[in-house]
């Protein structure tokens, strides 16, 4: 008797994990620093009592999908929901990737796009962003025409670099892709343009969104996409039966009733982001502009990893991206509450002194 080895192609591939350290100020995973509204929690608690827990949930998540369709001004058959937008991305790779197929990514970008592709046996073809991390449309067009990926991933605003894609470039790339163009808008509410406005039944464009960031619901694990009904139907074929529990369906359906509160939280984060960037100007760091709830920066006087440890010693956890390809020496900080940001800036000033 022996425990078999896992699939060869998993190799030494590591999961994508940021350490969950018990510190006072956690600015490492781009969550919302604020909880959802108390009124949402009250409404949720009330509705929970009406769930028939002995029964499987609505397999089509009708109420939730309709609420999301109304939010975006699209139809319900254009919405697919899953347990976090990572699971939406996984469903896309299961349905449109797999052995003999490839996905295209433009690095540096969200690591899970290539990670999930690998896990689903899909080849990853990589293009590089420009030194300022913007998308080079010529590089992108050459790559997709040479390699023929069935999925081309963009991330807008791009994690971990922070800037949204140029709408003209997104439209131009949509014309060029031989397969699906997936625009990951996990931080979409921070940008002034959304690719959702370009989605229609005939275009190979899908846009993914999440409740984990601006909706303050990372614990609920809920994400979705807006796309053509044929894509939604394909994703339903790879999703497990009843994959979306009743609790989550209610939580998401009620959340979108509080869109105004969500936008207020976005406003606070944007103001705090500007304050952090202004403070960075007086410190020996290079910081990149951001249209999201995080900032990529590179300390100039000490190694990124040393600064990361120095911050941790002072109770502040940021994301150590200093050894990631293309991001040598860089760290990524999530915008927190005003108090958390003060603690971060004080700690960073001390570490860089
Ligand atoms: N896309 C991007 C760009 C992200 O940064 C994240 C969260 N780190 C996700 C997707 C996944 O979010 P979730 O699975 O929590 O919806």
Coordinates of C-alpha atoms and ligand atoms in Angstrom, one line a residue, residues 84-86 110 155 159 184 186-187 210 212-213 221, ligand 1:
X84 CA -15.0 34.0 -5.4
X85 CA -13.8 35.4 -8.7
X86 CA -10.9 32.9 -8.5
X110 CA -2.3 38.7 -11.1
X155 CA -6.5 42.7 -15.2
X159 CA -2.8 43.7 -9.5
X184 CA -10.5 40.8 -14.5
X186 CA -11.7 42.7 -9.1
X187 CA -10.9 46.3 -8.4
X210 CA -15.7 40.1 -6.9
X212 CA -14.2 40.4 -1.8
X213 CA -12.9 44.0 -2.2
X221 CA -16.4 34.0 -1.2
Ligands
LIG1 N1 -8.6 38.9 -9.3 C1 -7.7 39.8 -8.8 C2 -7.0 40.7 -9.7 C3 -7.5 39.7 -7.4 O1 -6.6 40.6 -6.9 C4 -8.2 38.8 -6.6 C5 -7.9 38.8 -5.1 N2 -6.6 38.8 -4.7 C6 -9.1 38.0 -7.2 C7 -9.3 38.0 -8.6 C8 -9.8 36.9 -6.5 O2 -10.7 37.3 -5.6 P1 -11.8 36.4 -5.0 O3 -11.5 35.0 -5.4 O4 -11.7 36.7 -3.5 O5 -13.1 36.9 -5.6

